[in-house]
Coordinates of C-alpha atoms in Angstrom, one line a residue:
S1 CA 37.8 28.8 58.3
S2 CA 34.8 30.9 59.1
S3 CA 33.9 31.9 62.6
S4 CA 31.2 29.9 64.4
N5 CA 29.5 33.2 65.2
S6 CA 29.1 34.1 61.6
P7 CA 25.4 34.7 60.6
P8 CA 23.9 32.4 58.0
A9 CA 23.9 33.7 54.4
N10 CA 20.2 34.4 54.4
S11 CA 20.0 36.1 57.8
N12 CA 19.5 39.5 56.2
N13 CA 16.5 38.2 54.3
E14 CA 15.1 36.5 57.4
D15 CA 15.5 39.8 59.3
L16 CA 13.6 41.6 56.6
A17 CA 10.9 39.1 56.6
A18 CA 10.5 39.5 60.3
K19 CA 10.4 43.3 59.9
N20 CA 7.7 42.9 57.3
A21 CA 5.8 40.5 59.6
L22 CA 5.6 43.2 62.3
R23 CA 4.1 45.6 59.7
F24 CA 1.6 43.1 58.4
A25 CA 0.4 41.6 61.7
P26 CA -2.8 43.0 63.3
S27 CA -1.9 45.5 66.0
N28 CA -4.0 44.3 68.9
S29 CA -6.4 41.7 70.2
Q30 CA -9.4 44.0 69.8
Q31 CA -8.6 44.2 66.1
E32 CA -8.2 40.4 65.9
Q33 CA -11.7 39.9 67.5
A34 CA -13.2 42.4 65.0
L35 CA -12.0 40.2 62.1
T36 CA -14.7 37.6 63.0
K37 CA -17.4 40.2 62.3
L38 CA -16.0 40.7 58.8
L39 CA -16.5 37.1 57.8
P40 CA -19.5 36.1 55.6
D41 CA -22.5 34.8 57.6
D42 CA -22.0 31.2 56.4
L43 CA -18.5 31.2 57.8
K44 CA -19.3 32.8 61.1
A45 CA -21.2 29.7 62.0
R46 CA -18.1 27.6 61.4
V47 CA -15.8 29.8 63.6
G48 CA -14.4 27.7 66.4
Q49 CA -15.4 24.4 64.8
Q50 CA -12.6 22.0 64.1
S51 CA -13.9 20.4 60.9
Q52 CA -12.0 17.7 59.2
T53 CA -11.1 20.0 56.3
T54 CA -9.8 22.7 58.6
E55 CA -7.7 20.3 60.5
R56 CA -6.1 19.3 57.2
I57 CA -4.5 22.7 57.1
P58 CA -2.0 22.9 60.0
L59 CA -0.6 25.9 61.7
S60 CA 2.1 27.5 59.5
G61 CA 5.5 27.8 61.0
N62 CA 5.7 31.4 59.9
N63 CA 2.8 33.2 61.6
S64 CA 3.7 36.5 60.0
G65 CA 1.3 36.1 57.1
E66 CA 4.0 36.5 54.5
S67 CA 6.5 34.1 53.0
S68 CA 10.1 34.6 54.0
A69 CA 11.9 37.0 51.8
G70 CA 14.6 34.5 51.3
D71 CA 12.1 32.0 49.7
G72 CA 12.3 33.9 46.5
F73 CA 15.8 32.8 45.7
D74 CA 14.9 29.1 45.3
D75 CA 11.5 29.6 43.9
G76 CA 12.8 29.1 40.4
D77 CA 14.0 25.6 41.1
D78 CA 10.7 24.8 42.9
D79 CA 8.8 25.9 39.7
D80 CA 11.0 23.9 37.4
L81 CA 10.6 20.8 39.6
N82 CA 6.8 21.1 39.7
I83 CA 6.7 21.5 35.9
R84 CA 8.8 18.3 35.5
N85 CA 6.6 16.4 37.9
L86 CA 3.3 17.6 36.5
S87 CA 4.1 17.2 32.8
S88 CA 3.2 13.5 32.9
A89 CA 0.6 13.8 35.7
K90 CA -3.1 13.7 35.5
S91 CA -4.5 17.3 35.2
L92 CA -6.0 18.7 38.3
I93 CA -9.1 20.9 37.9
G94 CA -9.5 23.5 40.6
T95 CA -12.9 24.1 42.1
C96 CA -12.3 27.0 44.5
K97 CA -14.5 29.9 43.4
N98 CA -13.1 32.4 45.9
M99 CA -9.9 34.4 45.9
C100 CA -9.0 32.6 49.2
P101 CA -10.4 29.1 50.0
D102 CA -12.8 29.1 52.9
E103 CA -10.7 26.6 54.9
E104 CA -7.7 28.9 54.7
L105 CA -9.7 32.0 55.5
L106 CA -11.1 30.3 58.6
R107 CA -7.7 29.2 59.8
R108 CA -6.1 32.5 59.2
E109 CA -8.9 34.4 60.9
R110 CA -8.5 32.0 63.9
E111 CA -4.8 32.6 64.0
G112 CA -5.0 36.4 63.6
D113 CA -3.3 36.0 60.2
I114 CA -5.3 38.4 58.1
Q115 CA -3.0 41.1 56.7
L116 CA -3.8 44.7 57.0
L117 CA -4.2 45.1 53.2
E118 CA -6.9 42.3 53.4
I119 CA -9.0 43.8 56.2
T120 CA -12.4 44.7 54.8
D121 CA -13.8 48.2 55.3
P122 CA -17.5 48.0 54.3
G123 CA -18.9 51.3 53.3
G124 CA -15.5 52.9 53.5
L125 CA -12.7 51.7 51.3
H126 CA -14.9 48.8 50.1
P127 CA -18.6 48.4 49.1
E128 CA -21.0 48.0 51.9
H129 CA -21.8 44.4 51.3
W130 CA -18.2 43.2 51.1
T131 CA -16.7 40.7 53.6
L132 CA -13.3 39.1 54.1
R133 CA -14.2 36.7 51.4
D134 CA -14.1 39.6 49.0
T135 CA -10.7 40.9 50.1
A136 CA -8.6 38.0 51.4
V137 CA -6.3 36.4 48.9
K138 CA -4.7 32.9 49.1
R139 CA -1.2 33.0 50.6
F140 CA 1.8 31.3 49.0
R141 CA 2.6 27.9 50.5
R142 CA 4.8 24.9 49.4
S143 CA 3.8 21.3 49.6
A144 CA 5.0 19.5 52.6
A145 CA 4.7 16.0 54.2
D146 CA 1.8 17.2 56.3
F147 CA 0.2 19.5 53.8
K148 CA -0.9 18.9 50.2
L149 CA -1.5 21.6 47.7
D150 CA -3.2 19.5 45.0
I151 CA -6.6 19.4 46.5
P152 CA -9.3 20.6 44.1
E153 CA -11.2 22.5 46.8
L154 CA -8.1 24.5 47.6
V155 CA -7.0 25.3 44.0
R156 CA -8.5 28.2 42.1
P157 CA -9.4 27.7 38.4
P158 CA -8.1 30.1 35.7
E159 CA -11.1 32.4 35.6
V160 CA -10.8 33.0 39.4
L161 CA -7.0 33.5 39.1
E162 CA -7.6 36.1 36.5
R163 CA -10.2 37.8 38.8
V164 CA -7.5 37.8 41.5
C165 CA -5.1 39.7 39.2
G166 CA -7.8 42.2 38.5
Y167 CA -8.6 42.7 42.2
L168 CA -4.9 43.2 43.1
E169 CA -4.6 45.8 40.3
E170 CA -7.8 47.7 41.1
W171 CA -7.9 47.5 44.9
V172 CA -4.4 46.9 46.3
M173 CA -1.6 47.8 43.9
E174 CA -1.8 51.6 44.3
R175 CA -2.6 51.7 48.1
D176 CA 0.8 53.3 48.8
R177 CA -0.1 56.2 46.5
Q178 CA -3.7 56.8 47.5
G179 CA -3.1 58.7 50.7
P180 CA -4.0 57.7 54.3
D181 CA -5.4 54.2 55.1
Y182 CA -7.1 53.9 58.5
R183 CA -6.0 50.2 58.6
F184 CA -2.4 51.4 59.1
A185 CA -3.3 53.9 61.9
Q186 CA -1.2 52.0 64.4
Q187 CA 1.8 51.7 62.0
P188 CA 4.7 54.2 61.7
S189 CA 2.9 55.8 58.8
I190 CA -0.8 55.9 58.2
V191 CA 0.0 55.6 54.5
P192 CA 0.8 52.0 53.5
P193 CA 4.6 51.8 52.9
P194 CA 5.4 50.8 49.3
L195 CA 7.5 47.9 50.5
D196 CA 4.5 46.5 52.4
V197 CA 2.3 46.6 49.3
Y198 CA 5.1 45.0 47.3
Q199 CA 5.6 42.2 49.7
F200 CA 1.9 41.5 49.9
I201 CA 1.4 41.3 46.1
W202 CA 4.7 39.4 45.6
D203 CA 3.4 36.7 47.9
R204 CA -0.1 36.5 46.3
T205 CA 1.2 36.5 42.7
R206 CA 3.5 33.6 43.5
M207 CA 0.5 31.6 44.6
I208 CA -1.3 32.5 41.4
R209 CA 1.5 31.0 39.4
K210 CA 1.6 28.0 41.7
D211 CA -2.1 27.3 41.2
F212 CA -1.6 27.4 37.4
I213 CA 1.3 24.9 37.7
L214 CA -0.8 22.6 40.0
Q215 CA -3.4 22.5 37.2
N216 CA -0.7 21.5 34.6
Y217 CA -0.6 24.8 32.7
I218 CA 2.9 24.2 31.3
G219 CA 2.4 24.5 27.5
N220 CA 3.6 21.5 25.5
G221 CA 2.5 18.3 27.2
G222 CA 0.0 20.1 29.4
K223 CA -2.6 22.9 29.3
C224 CA -2.3 26.3 27.8
D225 CA -4.8 29.1 27.0
A226 CA -5.1 32.9 26.8
R227 CA -6.2 33.2 30.5
A228 CA -2.9 31.7 31.8
V229 CA -0.9 33.9 29.4
R230 CA -2.7 37.1 30.4
C231 CA -2.2 36.4 34.1
H232 CA 1.5 35.8 33.7
E233 CA 1.9 38.8 31.5
R234 CA 0.3 41.0 34.1
I235 CA 2.5 39.6 36.9
A236 CA 5.6 40.1 34.7
R237 CA 4.6 43.8 34.1
W238 CA 4.2 44.4 37.8
H239 CA 7.7 42.9 38.6
A240 CA 9.3 45.0 35.9
M241 CA 7.6 48.2 37.1
C242 CA 8.6 47.6 40.7
E243 CA 12.2 47.0 39.8
H244 CA 12.4 50.7 38.9
Q245 CA 9.8 52.3 41.1
L246 CA 11.1 50.9 44.3
S247 CA 14.8 51.5 43.5
H248 CA 14.8 54.5 45.8
I249 CA 14.2 52.3 48.8
P250 CA 17.4 50.9 50.3
D251 CA 15.8 47.8 51.8
F252 CA 14.4 46.9 48.4
V253 CA 17.7 47.4 46.6
Q254 CA 19.8 45.5 49.2
H255 CA 17.5 42.6 49.9
Q256 CA 14.5 42.3 47.5
S257 CA 15.6 43.5 44.1
Q258 CA 17.4 40.1 43.5
Q259 CA 14.3 38.1 44.4
N260 CA 12.2 40.4 42.3
I261 CA 14.3 39.8 39.2
A262 CA 14.3 36.0 40.0
E263 CA 10.5 36.0 40.1
L264 CA 10.3 38.0 36.9
G265 CA 12.7 35.6 35.3
Q266 CA 10.6 32.6 36.3
T267 CA 7.4 34.3 35.1
M268 CA 9.1 35.0 31.7
K269 CA 10.2 31.4 31.4
T270 CA 6.7 30.2 31.9
L271 CA 5.5 32.6 29.3
N272 CA 8.0 31.3 26.8
L273 CA 6.6 27.8 27.4
Y274 CA 3.1 29.1 26.6
Y275 CA 4.2 31.1 23.5
D276 CA 6.2 28.0 22.2
D277 CA 3.2 25.8 22.6
A278 CA 3.1 23.4 19.6
L279 CA -0.7 23.7 19.3
G280 CA -0.7 27.5 19.3
R281 CA -3.0 27.7 22.3
S282 CA -1.5 30.9 23.8
T283 CA -4.3 33.0 22.3
L284 CA -7.0 30.4 22.7
E285 CA -9.9 31.8 24.7
V286 CA -11.8 29.2 26.8
A287 CA -15.4 30.0 27.5
S288 CA -16.3 29.9 31.1
E289 CA -19.1 27.6 32.2
E290 CA -20.4 30.4 34.5
K291 CA -21.4 34.0 33.6
L292 CA -18.6 36.2 34.7
D293 CA -19.0 39.7 36.3
H294 CA -15.6 40.8 34.9
N295 CA -13.8 41.2 31.6
Q296 CA -10.5 39.3 31.6
G297 CA -10.4 39.7 35.4
C298 CA -11.2 43.5 35.2
S299 CA -14.3 44.7 37.0
S300 CA -13.4 48.4 36.4
D301 CA -11.5 50.6 34.0
I302 CA -9.9 52.6 36.9
V303 CA -8.2 52.1 40.2
M304 CA -10.7 52.0 43.0
G305 CA -10.6 54.6 45.7
K306 CA -8.8 58.0 45.5
S307 CA -6.8 58.8 42.4
P308 CA -3.1 57.8 42.9
I309 CA -0.4 60.5 43.5
D310 CA 3.0 59.7 42.0
F311 CA 6.1 59.8 44.2
D312 CA 7.0 63.3 42.7
G313 CA 3.6 64.6 43.7
S314 CA 1.9 64.6 40.3
A315 CA -1.6 63.1 39.9
L316 CA -1.8 59.9 37.8
S317 CA -4.5 59.5 35.2
N318 CA -7.5 57.6 36.7
A319 CA -10.5 58.6 34.6
T320 CA -12.8 56.2 32.8
D321 CA -13.0 58.6 29.8
G322 CA -9.2 59.1 29.5
D323 CA -7.5 58.7 26.2
D324 CA -5.5 55.8 27.5
V325 CA -8.5 53.7 28.5
S326 CA -9.4 52.8 24.9
K327 CA -5.8 51.7 24.3
R328 CA -5.6 49.2 27.2
L329 CA -4.8 45.7 26.3
I330 CA -6.7 44.0 29.2
G331 CA -10.4 44.3 29.9
K332 CA -13.4 44.9 27.7
H333 CA -11.2 46.3 24.9
G334 CA -9.0 43.2 25.1
M335 CA -12.0 41.0 24.6
K336 CA -12.2 42.4 21.0
S337 CA -8.5 41.9 20.3
P338 CA -7.5 39.1 17.9
T339 CA -4.7 38.2 20.4
R340 CA -7.3 38.0 23.3
G341 CA -5.5 40.6 25.4
T342 CA -2.1 38.8 25.2
A343 CA 1.1 40.6 24.1
E344 CA 3.7 38.1 22.9
P345 CA 6.0 40.6 21.1
E346 CA 6.1 42.9 24.2
M347 CA 7.0 40.0 26.5
R348 CA 9.6 38.5 24.1
G349 CA 11.3 41.9 24.0
L350 CA 11.1 42.2 27.8
Y351 CA 12.8 38.8 28.1
I352 CA 15.7 40.0 25.8
L353 CA 16.2 43.1 28.0
L354 CA 16.2 40.9 31.1
T355 CA 18.8 38.4 29.9
M356 CA 21.3 40.8 28.2
N357 CA 24.0 39.8 30.6
N358 CA 23.4 36.1 30.6
E359 CA 26.3 34.0 29.1
G360 CA 28.0 37.2 27.9
G361 CA 25.0 37.9 25.6
M362 CA 25.0 34.5 24.1
E363 CA 21.5 33.7 25.5
V364 CA 20.0 36.7 23.7
L365 CA 21.7 35.7 20.4
K366 CA 20.4 32.1 20.6
Y367 CA 17.0 33.2 21.7
S368 CA 16.6 35.8 19.0
G369 CA 18.0 33.4 16.4
R370 CA 15.4 30.9 17.3
L371 CA 12.7 33.5 17.1
C372 CA 13.8 34.6 13.6
V373 CA 13.5 31.1 12.3
Q374 CA 10.4 29.9 14.1
R375 CA 8.4 33.1 14.6
P376 CA 9.6 35.7 12.1
D377 CA 6.4 37.8 12.6
V378 CA 7.3 38.2 16.3
F379 CA 11.0 38.6 15.6
Y380 CA 10.4 41.6 13.2
S381 CA 7.9 43.2 15.5
R382 CA 8.7 46.6 16.9
P383 CA 9.1 45.6 20.6
V384 CA 11.6 42.8 19.8
Q385 CA 13.6 45.0 17.4
L386 CA 13.7 47.7 20.0
A387 CA 15.0 45.3 22.6
L388 CA 17.6 44.0 20.2
S389 CA 18.7 47.6 19.5
V390 CA 19.2 48.1 23.2
F391 CA 21.2 44.9 23.4
Q392 CA 23.4 45.9 20.5
S393 CA 24.0 49.3 22.0
K394 CA 25.1 47.7 25.3
K395 CA 27.2 45.1 23.5
E396 CA 29.0 47.8 21.5
H397 CA 29.4 50.2 24.4
N398 CA 27.4 52.7 22.4
Y399 CA 26.3 54.8 25.4
A400 CA 24.9 57.6 23.2
R401 CA 22.5 55.3 21.4
F402 CA 21.6 53.5 24.7
F403 CA 20.6 56.7 26.4
K404 CA 18.9 58.1 23.3
I405 CA 16.6 55.0 23.4
L406 CA 16.0 55.4 27.1
R407 CA 15.1 59.1 26.7
S408 CA 12.8 58.5 23.7
P409 CA 9.0 58.9 24.4
A410 CA 8.5 56.0 22.0
T411 CA 10.3 53.6 24.4
P412 CA 7.7 51.7 26.4
Y413 CA 7.8 52.6 30.1
L414 CA 8.3 48.9 31.2
Y415 CA 11.3 48.6 28.9
A416 CA 12.7 51.8 30.4
C417 CA 12.3 50.2 33.9
I418 CA 14.4 47.2 32.9
M419 CA 16.9 49.4 31.0
F420 CA 17.4 51.4 34.2
K421 CA 19.2 48.3 35.7
Y422 CA 22.0 48.9 33.1
V423 CA 22.2 52.6 33.5
E424 CA 25.1 52.6 36.0
H425 CA 27.1 50.3 33.9
M426 CA 26.6 52.3 30.8
R427 CA 27.5 55.6 32.6
K428 CA 30.8 54.0 33.7
D429 CA 31.4 52.9 30.1
A430 CA 30.7 56.5 28.9
L431 CA 33.0 58.1 31.4
M432 CA 35.8 55.7 30.7
I433 CA 35.5 56.3 26.9
M434 CA 35.4 60.1 27.5
S435 CA 38.4 60.0 29.8
K436 CA 40.4 58.4 27.0
T437 CA 39.1 60.6 24.3
Y438 CA 39.1 64.0 26.0
G439 CA 42.1 63.3 28.1
A440 CA 44.3 62.6 25.0
K441 CA 47.9 63.9 24.9
H442 CA 50.0 65.2 22.0
K443 CA 51.7 62.2 20.5
T444 CA 55.1 64.0 20.0
T445 CA 55.3 66.4 23.0
G446 CA 53.2 64.4 25.4
E447 CA 51.3 67.6 26.5
P448 CA 47.6 67.1 27.4
F449 CA 45.0 68.8 25.2
F450 CA 43.0 69.6 28.3
D451 CA 39.8 69.1 26.4
S452 CA 36.6 69.8 28.3
Y453 CA 33.0 68.7 28.1
P454 CA 30.1 70.9 29.5
L455 CA 28.5 69.4 32.6
E456 CA 25.0 70.4 31.5
N457 CA 25.6 68.4 28.3
L458 CA 26.7 65.4 30.3
V459 CA 23.5 65.6 32.4
E460 CA 21.4 65.4 29.2
L461 CA 23.5 62.8 27.5
L462 CA 23.7 60.3 30.4
C463 CA 20.1 60.9 31.6
Y464 CA 21.0 62.4 35.0
E465 CA 18.4 64.2 37.0
N466 CA 20.6 67.3 37.5
E467 CA 24.2 68.4 37.9
E468 CA 24.2 67.5 41.6
E469 CA 23.4 63.8 40.8

């Protein structure tokens, strides 16, 4: 029997959440008081008032400002349950026009629960006229007996959710690669740590998906349109990118990689529901009743602020006249696309790469077989065929072909990020096969051939960085 002193299974995740909470929390009371000055004028008048709406939102049990890291492991079941419950429910239409409802913004300001990445810097990092209403983003929360999520004033409609995606990409996502940030002056590093940026966006994108579910965006039997598809595709790309780009951080690998894959899996499942919509609404563009100041959520073609510097010190492209701008799927160029900025073949292929180990590969076979019959145009698309080639290489232990695809400039970066999860396994396969091949013995005398393989060739073949690795 286990000892009574044994820690709970999720204690490591709770410890990590607490550590993140310390990094996210405002550093002193003076800073907390300064938050009130960053509120818009109409909300300053409401500070301190206990309106009926505000009282409806009770103090959260977790005052850290971020959801517990352990929440990610059961989020999939939570999503599935909501989809089942909402499939026969009356559709809710969100009316919140801001990235964060005013009621939540007031409560969080009162509790000192505005995260560092949300603090406005008028005239510095942000435009002069910006307030907290322009930078605060709705936090993830679950329904509870004393708190209901399905209140129209607290739910953001699709056009606002798409704007939130654009804001996170343009203003927050690259903060850890844009140099010093004065908001982190009291933290161990004046540069926002990558894990802090990840944890913040992870929490906010969960709530984006939750708001879609609350409005019955579930495909067959509910709503579906290109706005919901684009948002989920953008979230999926971010999770896939983080899985590789944060793999050098031990805390991420040990505690958060599993939840990152879980969130990516749930996002991909929702996308499959949209793509399989019987009415074919996944590319349906719904006109907004209001004039929008953005294109598919994008207000700019570049990341705002300083140009990002990659982890190896190289500068990343961030020019409005760059060759890659005209090739972008989202934004003003996506408005002209027949698919309305959606990318079903890319996402179908990503799902195949993500599920290669499921059921010993049977899930991929069933999934691709269904695609071949129901959507042959998608099945024979280049992204899906590339993913199936990777799957076949892994299934056949063909390490040479696997790493050739990984090295190829034609392989999409996001595909390479997911393939990286299988690199260690394929390298072990390669070394095991080589040990049997090059370690062969003479069948009559039993003497070893002492075959050798140049180390520099092995570095190239198995995609090592160098001989030391």
